[in-house]
Coordinates of C-alpha atoms in Angstrom, one line a residue:
Chain A
M29 CA 8.3 20.2 34.9
L30 CA 5.3 21.1 37.0
V31 CA 7.0 24.4 37.9
L32 CA 7.6 25.1 34.3
E33 CA 4.1 24.3 33.4
R34 CA 2.7 26.6 36.0
R35 CA 4.7 29.4 34.6
H36 CA 3.5 28.8 31.1
R37 CA -0.2 29.1 31.5
S38 CA -0.8 30.1 27.9
I39 CA -2.2 27.4 25.6
R40 CA 0.7 27.4 23.1
A41 CA 3.1 26.8 25.9
G42 CA 2.0 23.1 26.0
A43 CA 4.0 22.2 22.9
F44 CA 7.0 24.1 24.1
V45 CA 7.0 22.2 27.4
A46 CA 6.7 19.0 25.6
L47 CA 9.7 19.9 23.5
L48 CA 11.7 20.9 26.5
A49 CA 10.7 17.7 28.2
A50 CA 11.9 15.8 25.1
A51 CA 15.2 17.4 25.4
I52 CA 15.8 16.9 29.1
L53 CA 13.8 13.8 30.1
P54 CA 14.6 10.2 29.5
H55 CA 12.8 8.4 26.7
A56 CA 10.4 6.5 28.9
V57 CA 8.9 9.6 30.4
F58 CA 8.4 11.5 27.1
A59 CA 6.5 9.5 24.5
G60 CA 7.6 10.4 21.0
P61 CA 5.3 10.1 18.0
E62 CA 6.2 6.4 17.3
E63 CA 5.5 5.4 20.9
D64 CA 2.3 7.4 20.7
R65 CA 1.3 5.5 17.6
L66 CA 2.0 2.1 19.0
D67 CA -0.1 2.9 22.0
F68 CA -2.8 4.3 19.8
V69 CA -2.9 1.3 17.5
G70 CA -2.7 -1.1 20.5
Y71 CA -5.7 0.6 22.1
F72 CA -7.9 0.1 19.0
Q73 CA -6.7 -3.4 18.5
S74 CA -7.6 -4.3 22.1
R75 CA -11.0 -2.6 21.7
F76 CA -11.7 -4.5 18.5
P77 CA -9.7 -7.7 18.7
N78 CA -11.5 -9.2 15.7
V79 CA -10.8 -6.3 13.4
P80 CA -7.6 -6.8 11.4
F81 CA -5.3 -3.7 11.4
D82 CA -5.9 -3.1 7.6
E83 CA -9.7 -3.0 8.1
F84 CA -9.5 0.2 10.1
A85 CA -9.0 2.0 6.8
N86 CA -12.7 1.4 6.2
G87 CA -13.7 3.6 9.1
I88 CA -17.0 2.9 10.7
Y89 CA -17.6 0.0 8.3
A90 CA -14.8 -1.9 10.0
I91 CA -16.9 -2.1 13.2
D92 CA -20.5 -1.8 12.1
E93 CA -21.7 -4.8 10.1
D94 CA -25.1 -3.5 9.2
A95 CA -23.8 -0.2 7.9
R96 CA -21.0 -2.1 6.1
T97 CA -23.5 -4.1 3.9
Q98 CA -25.2 -0.9 2.7
W99 CA -21.8 0.8 2.2
L100 CA -20.6 -2.1 0.0
E101 CA -23.7 -1.7 -2.1
I102 CA -22.9 1.9 -2.6
E103 CA -19.3 1.0 -3.4
E104 CA -20.7 -1.1 -6.3
F105 CA -21.0 2.1 -8.2
P106 CA -19.9 4.9 -5.9
P107 CA -21.0 8.5 -6.6
Y108 CA -17.5 9.8 -6.2
E109 CA -16.5 8.4 -9.6
F110 CA -17.7 11.6 -11.1
A111 CA -15.3 13.6 -9.0
I112 CA -12.4 11.4 -10.0
E113 CA -13.2 11.9 -13.6
R114 CA -13.5 15.7 -13.3
G115 CA -10.3 15.7 -11.1
E116 CA -8.3 13.9 -13.8
A117 CA -9.5 16.4 -16.4
L118 CA -8.5 19.3 -14.2
W119 CA -5.1 17.7 -13.4
Q120 CA -4.3 17.4 -17.1
T121 CA -5.3 20.9 -18.0
P122 CA -2.2 23.1 -18.3
F123 CA -1.9 26.5 -16.6
S124 CA -1.8 29.6 -18.8
N125 CA 2.0 29.4 -18.6
S126 CA 1.7 25.9 -20.0
S127 CA 3.1 24.2 -16.9
T128 CA 1.0 21.6 -15.2
Y129 CA 0.2 20.4 -11.7
A130 CA 2.5 17.5 -12.2
D131 CA 5.4 19.9 -12.6
C132 CA 4.9 21.1 -9.1
Y133 CA 5.5 17.7 -7.5
D134 CA 8.7 15.7 -7.0
W135 CA 6.9 12.3 -7.0
P136 CA 5.2 10.2 -9.7
L137 CA 1.4 10.8 -9.9
G138 CA 0.5 7.8 -7.7
E139 CA 2.8 8.8 -4.8
I140 CA 1.7 12.5 -4.4
R141 CA -1.1 11.8 -2.0
A142 CA 1.0 9.7 0.3
A143 CA 3.6 12.4 0.5
Y144 CA 1.2 14.6 2.5
P145 CA 0.7 15.9 5.0
K146 CA 4.3 16.7 5.5
F147 CA 6.3 19.2 7.5
D148 CA 7.7 21.8 5.1
A149 CA 11.0 22.9 6.7
A150 CA 11.4 25.9 4.4
R151 CA 7.9 27.2 5.3
G152 CA 8.2 26.0 8.9
E153 CA 4.7 24.5 8.9
V154 CA 2.6 21.5 7.9
V155 CA 1.7 21.4 4.3
T156 CA -1.3 19.3 3.3
L157 CA -2.2 18.0 -0.1
D158 CA -4.9 20.7 -0.5
L159 CA -2.5 23.4 0.5
S160 CA 0.2 22.1 -1.9
I161 CA -2.3 22.4 -4.8
N162 CA -2.8 26.0 -4.0
H163 CA 0.9 26.6 -3.6
C164 CA 1.3 25.1 -7.1
L165 CA -1.4 27.4 -8.5
V166 CA 0.1 30.5 -7.0
A167 CA 3.6 29.6 -8.1
N168 CA 2.2 29.4 -11.6
G169 CA 0.5 32.7 -11.5
E170 CA -3.0 31.1 -11.2
T171 CA -5.7 32.0 -8.7
P172 CA -5.8 29.6 -5.7
L173 CA -8.9 27.5 -5.2
A174 CA -11.3 27.7 -2.3
Y175 CA -10.8 24.7 -0.1
N176 CA -14.4 23.6 -0.3
S177 CA -14.6 24.2 -4.1
S178 CA -15.6 21.4 -6.3
E179 CA -12.3 21.8 -8.2
M180 CA -10.2 21.4 -5.1
I181 CA -12.2 18.3 -4.0
D182 CA -12.1 16.8 -7.5
L183 CA -8.4 17.2 -7.7
T184 CA -7.8 15.6 -4.3
A185 CA -10.3 12.8 -5.2
Y186 CA -8.3 12.0 -8.3
L187 CA -5.0 12.1 -6.4
A188 CA -6.4 9.8 -3.8
W189 CA -7.8 7.4 -6.4
V190 CA -4.4 7.0 -8.2
A191 CA -2.8 6.6 -4.8
R192 CA -5.0 3.7 -3.8
G193 CA -2.9 0.9 -2.3
Q194 CA -0.2 3.2 -1.1
K195 CA 0.4 3.3 2.6
I196 CA 0.1 6.3 4.8
D197 CA 3.7 7.2 5.7
V198 CA 3.8 10.5 7.6
R199 CA 7.1 11.5 9.1
V200 CA 8.1 13.6 12.0
P201 CA 11.8 14.0 11.3
D202 CA 14.1 14.1 14.3
D203 CA 16.3 16.7 12.7
E204 CA 13.4 19.1 12.2
P205 CA 12.2 20.2 15.6
G206 CA 9.4 22.3 14.1
S207 CA 7.8 19.0 12.9
L208 CA 7.6 17.7 16.4
A209 CA 6.1 20.9 17.7
A210 CA 3.5 20.7 14.9
Y211 CA 2.8 17.1 15.7
E212 CA 2.4 18.0 19.4
E213 CA 0.0 20.8 18.5
G214 CA -2.2 18.4 16.5
K215 CA -2.1 15.9 19.4
R216 CA -3.1 18.6 21.9
F217 CA -6.0 19.7 19.7
Y218 CA -7.2 16.1 19.4
Y219 CA -7.3 15.4 23.1
S220 CA -8.5 18.9 24.3
K221 CA -12.1 19.3 25.3
R222 CA -13.7 22.3 23.6
G223 CA -17.0 23.9 22.9
Q224 CA -20.2 24.2 24.9
L225 CA -20.5 20.4 24.9
N226 CA -17.0 20.2 26.5
L227 CA -15.9 17.3 24.2
A228 CA -12.6 16.4 22.8
C229 CA -12.2 14.7 19.4
A230 CA -10.8 11.8 21.4
D231 CA -13.8 11.6 23.7
C232 CA -15.9 10.4 20.8
H233 CA -13.5 8.7 18.5
V234 CA -11.1 7.1 21.1
T235 CA -12.8 6.7 24.5
S236 CA -16.4 6.1 23.2
V237 CA -15.5 4.4 20.0
G238 CA -18.2 2.0 18.8
M239 CA -20.8 3.4 21.2
Y240 CA -23.9 5.1 20.0
V241 CA -24.3 8.8 19.3
R242 CA -28.0 9.0 18.8
A243 CA -28.6 6.1 16.3
D244 CA -25.0 6.0 14.9
H245 CA -22.0 4.2 16.0
L246 CA -18.9 6.3 16.7
S247 CA -16.1 5.5 14.3
A248 CA -12.5 4.7 15.3
S249 CA -10.0 7.5 15.0
L250 CA -7.5 4.9 13.6
G251 CA -8.1 5.0 9.9
H252 CA -9.9 8.3 9.6
P253 CA -7.3 9.8 7.3
T254 CA -7.2 7.1 4.7
H255 CA -10.3 7.8 2.7
F256 CA -10.8 11.6 2.3
P257 CA -12.3 13.3 0.4
V258 CA -15.6 11.5 0.9
Y259 CA -18.9 11.6 -0.8
R260 CA -21.5 12.4 1.9
S261 CA -24.8 10.8 1.0
K262 CA -26.5 13.2 3.3
L263 CA -25.2 16.2 1.4
G264 CA -25.1 14.7 -2.1
R265 CA -21.6 16.0 -2.5
M266 CA -18.0 15.4 -1.5
I267 CA -16.2 16.9 1.4
S268 CA -12.6 17.2 2.5
M269 CA -11.1 16.1 5.7
H270 CA -11.0 19.6 6.9
E271 CA -14.7 20.1 6.3
R272 CA -15.2 17.1 8.5
F273 CA -13.1 18.7 11.2
Y274 CA -15.1 21.8 10.7
G275 CA -18.3 19.9 11.2
C276 CA -17.0 18.0 14.3
V277 CA -15.9 21.2 16.0
R278 CA -19.2 22.9 15.2
D279 CA -21.0 19.8 16.5
V280 CA -19.4 20.2 19.9
R281 CA -20.6 23.8 19.7
A282 CA -17.2 25.4 19.4
R283 CA -16.5 28.0 16.8
P284 CA -14.8 26.1 13.9
F285 CA -11.5 27.0 12.5
D286 CA -11.0 27.8 8.8
L287 CA -10.4 25.0 6.3
Q288 CA -6.6 24.6 6.0
S289 CA -6.0 26.7 9.1
L290 CA -2.8 25.9 11.0
E291 CA -4.9 24.2 13.7
Y292 CA -6.5 21.8 11.3
R293 CA -3.3 21.1 9.4
N294 CA -1.5 20.2 12.6
L295 CA -4.4 18.1 13.6
E296 CA -4.3 16.3 10.2
Y297 CA -0.6 15.8 10.7
F298 CA -1.1 14.1 14.1
L299 CA -4.0 12.0 12.9
A300 CA -2.3 10.9 9.7
Y301 CA 0.7 9.9 11.7
M302 CA -1.5 7.8 14.0
S303 CA -2.7 5.9 10.9
N304 CA 0.7 5.3 9.4
G305 CA 0.8 1.9 7.7
L306 CA -2.8 1.9 6.8
T307 CA -3.7 1.8 3.1
I308 CA -5.0 4.9 1.3
N309 CA -8.4 4.0 0.0
G310 CA -9.9 7.4 -0.9
P311 CA -12.0 8.8 -2.2
G312 CA -14.6 7.3 0.1
A313 CA -18.4 7.1 0.4
R314 CA -20.0 7.9 3.8
K315 CA -23.5 8.5 5.0
Chain B
M3 CA -17.8 18.6 -18.7
A4 CA -17.6 14.9 -18.7
S5 CA -20.7 12.8 -19.3
K6 CA -23.4 12.8 -16.6
I7 CA -24.0 9.1 -17.0
K8 CA -21.6 6.4 -16.0
V9 CA -22.2 2.9 -17.2
K10 CA -20.6 -0.4 -16.2
T11 CA -21.6 -3.6 -18.1
K12 CA -20.7 -7.2 -17.7
L13 CA -21.6 -10.1 -20.1
L14 CA -22.4 -13.5 -18.6
G15 CA -23.3 -15.7 -21.5
D16 CA -26.0 -13.8 -23.3
V17 CA -27.1 -11.9 -20.2
A18 CA -25.9 -8.3 -19.9
D19 CA -25.5 -6.9 -16.3
V20 CA -25.9 -3.1 -16.5
K21 CA -25.1 -0.7 -13.7
C22 CA -25.4 3.0 -14.2
L23 CA -24.9 6.1 -12.1
L24 CA -26.4 9.4 -13.1
L25 CA -25.2 12.9 -12.1
H26 CA -28.4 14.6 -11.0
P27 CA -29.6 16.6 -7.9
M28 CA -33.0 14.9 -7.7
E29 CA -34.4 17.8 -5.8
T30 CA -37.7 16.9 -4.1
G31 CA -39.1 20.5 -4.1
A32 CA -39.5 20.2 -0.3
R33 CA -36.0 21.3 0.6
K34 CA -35.1 24.8 1.6
D35 CA -31.8 26.5 0.5
P36 CA -29.8 26.6 3.8
D37 CA -28.4 30.0 2.9
T38 CA -31.5 31.9 1.6
G39 CA -34.3 29.9 3.2
E40 CA -36.0 29.8 -0.2
P41 CA -37.6 26.5 -1.3
V42 CA -35.5 24.7 -3.9
P43 CA -37.8 23.8 -6.8
A44 CA -38.3 20.2 -7.7
H45 CA -35.8 19.0 -10.2
H46 CA -35.7 15.2 -10.8
I47 CA -35.4 12.6 -13.5
T48 CA -38.7 11.3 -14.6
Q49 CA -37.7 8.6 -17.0
L50 CA -34.7 6.4 -17.6
T51 CA -34.6 4.4 -20.8
S52 CA -32.1 1.9 -22.1
T53 CA -31.9 0.3 -25.5
N54 CA -29.6 -2.4 -26.8
N55 CA -29.1 -2.2 -30.6
G56 CA -32.2 0.0 -30.7
E57 CA -34.5 -2.4 -28.8
V58 CA -35.8 -1.0 -25.5
V59 CA -34.4 -3.2 -22.6
M60 CA -35.5 -1.0 -19.7
L61 CA -37.9 1.8 -19.1
A62 CA -38.1 3.3 -15.6
N63 CA -40.5 5.9 -14.4
L64 CA -39.0 7.7 -11.4
S65 CA -40.0 10.1 -8.7
T66 CA -38.1 12.4 -6.4
A67 CA -37.8 9.5 -4.0
I68 CA -34.8 8.3 -6.0
S69 CA -31.6 9.3 -4.3
T70 CA -29.4 12.2 -5.4
N71 CA -27.0 11.0 -8.2
P72 CA -29.3 8.0 -8.9
Y73 CA -28.0 4.5 -9.3
F74 CA -29.7 1.7 -11.2
S75 CA -28.9 -1.9 -12.1
F76 CA -30.7 -4.3 -14.3
K77 CA -30.1 -7.3 -16.5
F78 CA -31.3 -8.4 -19.9
S79 CA -30.8 -11.5 -22.0
G80 CA -30.1 -11.8 -25.8
A81 CA -27.0 -9.6 -25.5
K82 CA -23.7 -10.3 -27.2
A83 CA -20.3 -8.6 -27.2
G84 CA -20.2 -5.6 -29.5
D85 CA -23.9 -4.7 -29.0
T86 CA -24.6 -1.0 -28.7
L87 CA -26.1 -0.1 -25.4
K88 CA -27.7 3.3 -24.9
I89 CA -28.9 4.8 -21.6
G90 CA -30.8 8.1 -21.5
W91 CA -32.8 10.1 -19.1
V92 CA -35.2 13.1 -19.1
D93 CA -36.1 15.3 -16.2
N94 CA -39.1 17.3 -15.2
L95 CA -37.4 20.6 -16.3
G96 CA -36.8 19.3 -19.8
G97 CA -33.1 18.4 -19.1
T98 CA -31.9 15.3 -20.9
D99 CA -28.8 13.2 -21.4
E100 CA -27.8 10.1 -23.2
V101 CA -24.7 7.9 -23.3
E102 CA -23.7 5.1 -25.7
T103 CA -21.5 2.2 -24.8
T104 CA -20.4 -1.1 -26.4
L105 CA -21.0 -4.3 -24.5
Chain C
M9 CA -5.0 35.5 33.1
A10 CA -7.2 35.4 36.3
P11 CA -5.6 38.4 38.0
A12 CA -5.9 40.3 34.7
R13 CA -9.5 39.5 34.5
A14 CA -10.1 40.5 38.1
S15 CA -8.5 43.9 37.6
K16 CA -10.4 44.4 34.4
F17 CA -13.6 43.6 36.3
I18 CA -12.7 46.2 39.0
I19 CA -12.0 48.8 36.4
T20 CA -15.3 48.0 34.7
I21 CA -17.2 48.4 38.0
A22 CA -15.3 51.6 38.6
I23 CA -16.3 52.9 35.1
V24 CA -19.9 51.8 35.7
L25 CA -20.0 53.6 39.0
L26 CA -18.4 56.8 37.7
A27 CA -20.3 56.9 34.5
A28 CA -23.4 58.9 34.0
P29 CA -26.3 56.9 35.4
G30 CA -27.8 56.3 32.0
V31 CA -28.6 52.6 31.3
A32 CA -27.4 52.9 27.7
A33 CA -23.9 53.9 28.8
D34 CA -23.8 51.0 31.3
I35 CA -24.9 48.5 28.7
N36 CA -22.2 49.7 26.3
I37 CA -19.6 48.9 28.9
R38 CA -21.1 45.5 29.6
L39 CA -21.1 44.8 25.9
A40 CA -17.5 45.9 25.6
E41 CA -16.5 43.7 28.5
A42 CA -18.2 40.6 27.1
Q43 CA -16.6 41.4 23.7
G44 CA -13.2 41.5 25.4
L45 CA -13.7 38.2 27.1
L46 CA -14.9 36.6 23.9
Q47 CA -11.7 37.9 22.2
Q48 CA -9.6 36.3 24.9
A49 CA -11.4 33.0 24.4
A50 CA -10.9 33.3 20.6
D51 CA -7.2 34.1 21.0
A52 CA -6.9 31.0 23.1
G53 CA -8.6 29.0 20.4
Y54 CA -11.6 28.2 22.6
E55 CA -14.4 30.4 21.3
W56 CA -17.8 28.8 21.5
L57 CA -20.1 28.5 18.6
E58 CA -22.8 31.0 19.5
T59 CA -21.2 33.6 21.6
A60 CA -20.4 36.1 18.8
A61 CA -23.9 35.7 17.5
L62 CA -25.4 36.4 20.9
L63 CA -23.5 39.7 21.0
E64 CA -24.6 40.5 17.5
Q65 CA -28.2 40.0 18.6
A66 CA -27.6 42.1 21.6
R67 CA -26.4 45.0 19.4
A68 CA -29.5 44.6 17.3
E69 CA -31.7 44.7 20.4
M70 CA -29.9 47.8 21.6
E71 CA -30.6 49.5 18.3
N72 CA -34.2 48.5 18.7
G73 CA -34.1 50.1 22.1
D74 CA -34.9 46.8 23.9
L75 CA -32.2 47.2 26.5
D76 CA -33.6 44.5 28.8
N77 CA -33.3 41.9 26.1
A78 CA -29.9 43.2 25.0
L79 CA -28.6 42.9 28.6
A80 CA -29.9 39.4 28.9
L81 CA -28.1 38.4 25.7
I82 CA -24.9 40.1 26.8
E83 CA -25.0 38.3 30.1
K84 CA -25.5 35.0 28.3
A85 CA -22.6 35.8 26.0
Q86 CA -20.4 36.8 28.9
F87 CA -21.1 33.6 30.7
Q88 CA -20.2 31.6 27.6
A89 CA -17.0 33.5 27.1
E90 CA -16.0 33.1 30.7
A91 CA -16.7 29.4 30.6
A92 CA -14.7 29.1 27.4
L93 CA -11.8 30.8 29.1
I94 CA -12.0 28.4 32.1
Q95 CA -12.1 25.6 29.6
A96 CA -9.0 26.9 27.9
E97 CA -7.1 27.3 31.1
R98 CA -8.0 23.9 32.3
E99 CA -7.3 22.2 29.0
A100 CA -3.8 23.7 28.8
E101 CA -2.8 20.7 30.9
A102 CA -5.8 18.5 31.3
W103 CA -5.6 17.1 27.7
R104 CA -2.5 15.2 28.6
S105 CA -4.4 12.9 30.9
R106 CA -6.4 11.7 28.0
V107 CA -3.5 10.7 25.7
L108 CA -3.4 7.0 25.2
Q109 CA -0.7 5.3 27.2
Chain D
M26 CA -48.4 0.9 -21.0
Q27 CA -52.1 1.9 -20.6
L28 CA -51.3 5.5 -19.9
S29 CA -52.3 8.3 -22.1
R30 CA -49.7 10.4 -23.8
R31 CA -51.8 13.4 -22.9
L32 CA -50.1 13.3 -19.5
V33 CA -46.7 14.0 -20.9
L34 CA -48.0 16.5 -23.4
R35 CA -49.6 18.6 -20.7
G36 CA -47.6 21.7 -20.1
S37 CA -45.0 23.4 -22.2
L38 CA -42.1 22.2 -20.2
A39 CA -43.1 18.6 -20.7
F40 CA -43.6 19.4 -24.3
A41 CA -40.2 20.9 -24.6
A42 CA -38.8 17.8 -22.9
L43 CA -40.5 15.6 -25.5
A44 CA -39.0 17.6 -28.4
A45 CA -35.6 17.3 -26.9
L46 CA -35.9 13.7 -26.0
P47 CA -33.3 11.2 -27.2
R48 CA -35.0 8.7 -29.5
T49 CA -34.8 6.1 -26.8
L50 CA -37.1 8.0 -24.5
L51 CA -40.1 8.2 -26.7
A52 CA -41.4 4.9 -25.4
A53 CA -44.1 5.9 -23.0
A54 CA -45.6 8.6 -20.7
W55 CA -44.5 9.3 -17.2
P56 CA -47.5 8.5 -14.9
E57 CA -47.6 11.9 -13.3
K58 CA -50.8 11.4 -11.3
A59 CA -49.6 8.2 -9.7
F60 CA -46.4 9.9 -8.7
S61 CA -48.1 12.9 -7.2
E62 CA -50.5 10.9 -4.9
T63 CA -49.9 11.2 -1.2
A64 CA -51.4 7.9 -0.2
A65 CA -49.9 4.6 -1.3
A66 CA -53.3 3.1 -2.1
D67 CA -54.2 6.0 -4.4
A68 CA -50.9 5.8 -6.2
M69 CA -51.4 2.1 -6.8
K70 CA -55.0 2.6 -8.0
D71 CA -53.8 5.1 -10.5
L72 CA -51.0 2.9 -11.7
F73 CA -52.6 -0.5 -11.6
G74 CA -56.3 0.2 -11.2
T75 CA -56.3 -1.5 -7.8
D76 CA -54.3 -1.4 -4.6
Q77 CA -55.0 -5.1 -3.9
T78 CA -52.0 -7.4 -4.3
T79 CA -51.2 -11.0 -3.5
A80 CA -48.3 -11.5 -1.1
S81 CA -45.7 -13.7 -2.8
D82 CA -42.7 -15.4 -1.5
Q83 CA -41.4 -15.6 -5.0
I84 CA -40.3 -12.0 -4.7
T85 CA -37.1 -11.2 -2.9
M86 CA -36.5 -7.7 -1.8
K87 CA -33.2 -6.8 -0.3
V88 CA -33.3 -3.7 1.9
P89 CA -31.5 -2.8 5.1
Q90 CA -33.4 -3.3 8.4
I91 CA -32.0 -0.1 9.6
A92 CA -31.1 2.4 6.9
E93 CA -27.7 3.8 7.5
N94 CA -29.0 7.0 5.9
G95 CA -32.5 7.8 4.8
A96 CA -31.1 9.7 1.8
V97 CA -29.6 6.6 0.2
V98 CA -31.3 3.3 0.9
P99 CA -30.2 0.5 -1.3
V100 CA -33.1 -1.6 -2.7
T101 CA -32.7 -4.8 -4.8
I102 CA -35.8 -6.6 -6.1
T103 CA -35.7 -10.0 -7.8
T104 CA -38.5 -12.4 -8.5
T105 CA -39.0 -15.9 -9.9
L106 CA -42.5 -15.1 -11.0
E107 CA -43.2 -15.6 -14.7
D108 CA -44.2 -13.0 -17.4
V109 CA -43.2 -10.0 -15.3
E110 CA -44.4 -6.7 -16.8
S111 CA -43.3 -4.2 -14.2
I112 CA -41.6 -3.9 -10.8
S113 CA -42.5 -1.0 -8.6
I114 CA -41.2 0.4 -5.3
V115 CA -43.8 1.9 -2.9
V116 CA -42.7 3.5 0.3
A117 CA -45.9 3.9 2.4
K118 CA -44.8 6.8 4.5
N119 CA -43.0 8.9 2.0
P120 CA -44.7 12.2 1.1
R121 CA -45.1 10.7 -2.4
P122 CA -45.2 6.9 -1.8
L123 CA -44.6 5.7 -5.4
A124 CA -40.8 5.8 -5.8
A125 CA -40.2 4.1 -9.1
T126 CA -41.8 1.7 -11.7
F127 CA -39.5 -0.4 -13.8
E128 CA -41.2 -1.4 -17.1
L129 CA -39.7 -4.7 -18.1
Q130 CA -39.3 -5.4 -21.8
P131 CA -39.1 -8.8 -23.5
G132 CA -35.7 -10.0 -22.5
T133 CA -35.3 -7.9 -19.4
L134 CA -34.7 -10.1 -16.4
P135 CA -36.9 -9.4 -13.3
E136 CA -34.0 -8.1 -11.3
V137 CA -33.6 -4.4 -10.6
A138 CA -31.7 -2.3 -8.0
S139 CA -31.6 1.3 -7.1
R140 CA -31.1 3.7 -4.2
I141 CA -34.1 5.5 -2.7
K142 CA -34.8 8.3 -0.2
M143 CA -36.9 7.6 2.9
G144 CA -38.2 10.4 5.1
Q145 CA -39.0 8.1 8.1
T146 CA -39.3 4.5 9.2
S147 CA -41.8 2.9 6.8
D148 CA -42.9 -0.3 5.1
V149 CA -41.3 -0.6 1.7
M150 CA -43.4 -2.7 -0.8
A151 CA -42.1 -4.3 -4.0
V152 CA -45.0 -4.7 -6.4
V153 CA -44.6 -7.1 -9.2
K154 CA -47.1 -7.0 -12.1
T155 CA -47.3 -10.1 -14.1
S156 CA -49.7 -11.3 -16.8
S157 CA -51.7 -13.0 -14.1
G158 CA -52.0 -10.1 -11.6
L159 CA -50.3 -8.1 -8.9
F160 CA -47.9 -9.6 -6.4
S161 CA -46.0 -8.0 -3.6
T162 CA -43.7 -8.4 -0.7
T163 CA -43.2 -5.9 2.1
K164 CA -40.4 -5.1 4.6
E165 CA -40.0 -2.5 7.2
V166 CA -37.0 -0.2 6.9
K167 CA -36.1 1.8 10.0
V168 CA -34.9 5.3 9.4
T169 CA -33.1 6.7 12.5
I170 CA -31.8 10.0 13.5
G171 CA -28.1 10.0 12.7
G172 CA -25.4 11.2 15.0
C173 CA -22.8 13.6 13.7
G174 CA -22.3 11.7 10.5
G175 CA -26.0 11.5 9.7

């Protein structure tokens, strides 16, 4: 394996090597997604033994009591309610060919959010909820939405709202090798240091979880995917998960990738898999 | 577009518990547009008024120090189911909105 | 990757030595080299936040005729691009050590 | 309300606003001068005629000790004082210290909540005006520099 790895110096080779390893090495050496997840959950549970598993869906508010109190007050009447309302109206507006968004999906309304991100075998790549909305628009002859547009965020806010209570249930099917490669790409991204600050996502949200970054506590990676899109009090508007990725990558002083880029979709795929079993509670409110 | 005021009410005996959320930028006038660098002019709600069956039950005078998309909660007595509650606001640029709900 | 860069460096030096002694020609080569390294970092997915902007600024300084400033900016950009490439090379495997076990 | 209507009528924008007002909003004038003062004492003098208040433990103000985000600081004020006429929020170190004044009507309970902006760590004062004078309680709210979230 070492020899192999030396030959494949390029970045993308990493996933390939992992795949190869999966094929030739016994299970114990190569950790599959489910082994990864159990290790991941176990780590956070040992770091925060008093936080029940389900609580991780509340992000930083699971581990920061002071911030939690203020968050609960905002949740009394959360500003994202406007987005849900607008999203519902958009969802129900038929396209010019009189089809609707609902016609694009194989699931009842409340189950659409939980069906993503998924590996789309036909397309050979990870499809997120946001991307699926644009696929739907294009298939119906409509103009796709910008991923940071109010319309896109409102639609995803509505779909998260009606999915509340559903569990995250991301799959990396064994019979679809492309899905494992996508998962591995997302995992590699998460653990790779990048940018001028030389920080990996995991450096802050795994290794240093709960510690201070300036005056804030670092939130746990486990549970991050449950609540997007979120209303950012600081911005006075809602952002998607990929805008958060964009902000994190920029904050470590690396050049961010585009929203819904393959890099971010694979990252979302990995992260959502790590949070399997947690309850969808979006849209959320964050500072 | 949907209403810019959301209201939630609860009746406990004859006391109405009113919570409302207003869609408004509440610009302070001190902020600069991140793209153009131009100052964003002040744009904020100055007054919020609520009436129950035509009687004023709350009048709030507000400044730019109220958060974007303002939230207010207040209570009044003498309420009963079926009362007509109105909440309205006016801002410094002459914008206005009003919503009516039944307790 | 490293041998390729080394040979590129030698070629660059050669070009610099052979080129007419004008500073402007030299700086164009330096700019192109930094741009090339940045592109490699970007292709690897490891471009840093400011590097492209530094080269933009360098171009503006060149147009203003301030070659000293332009050169300083190019050197800074080149340093960043090289560091990003080293990061990319190291992270190709180093990330595995951080995966939770 | 002691304030003159002239304040609202000043300026065509305000006049246009008045013309377009829902009926519910014709109640009183917005105390522009008090809201534009840069010192808390001046704002209070404009609003109440004095900046002197009596500290009262009959006022409860719920604010965070450390604001999670200066842009949205939840504030809840309740009091057991009798005959409350108004409840005001004054943030000493905000560029415009007077944040809000809630004019209570007959039947309104002295219990209000909102969310305010704070530019920096500051004392936050709840000022309750009753038929027998001005009462207050003050708490410091720390506003910190956020990390990547803030």
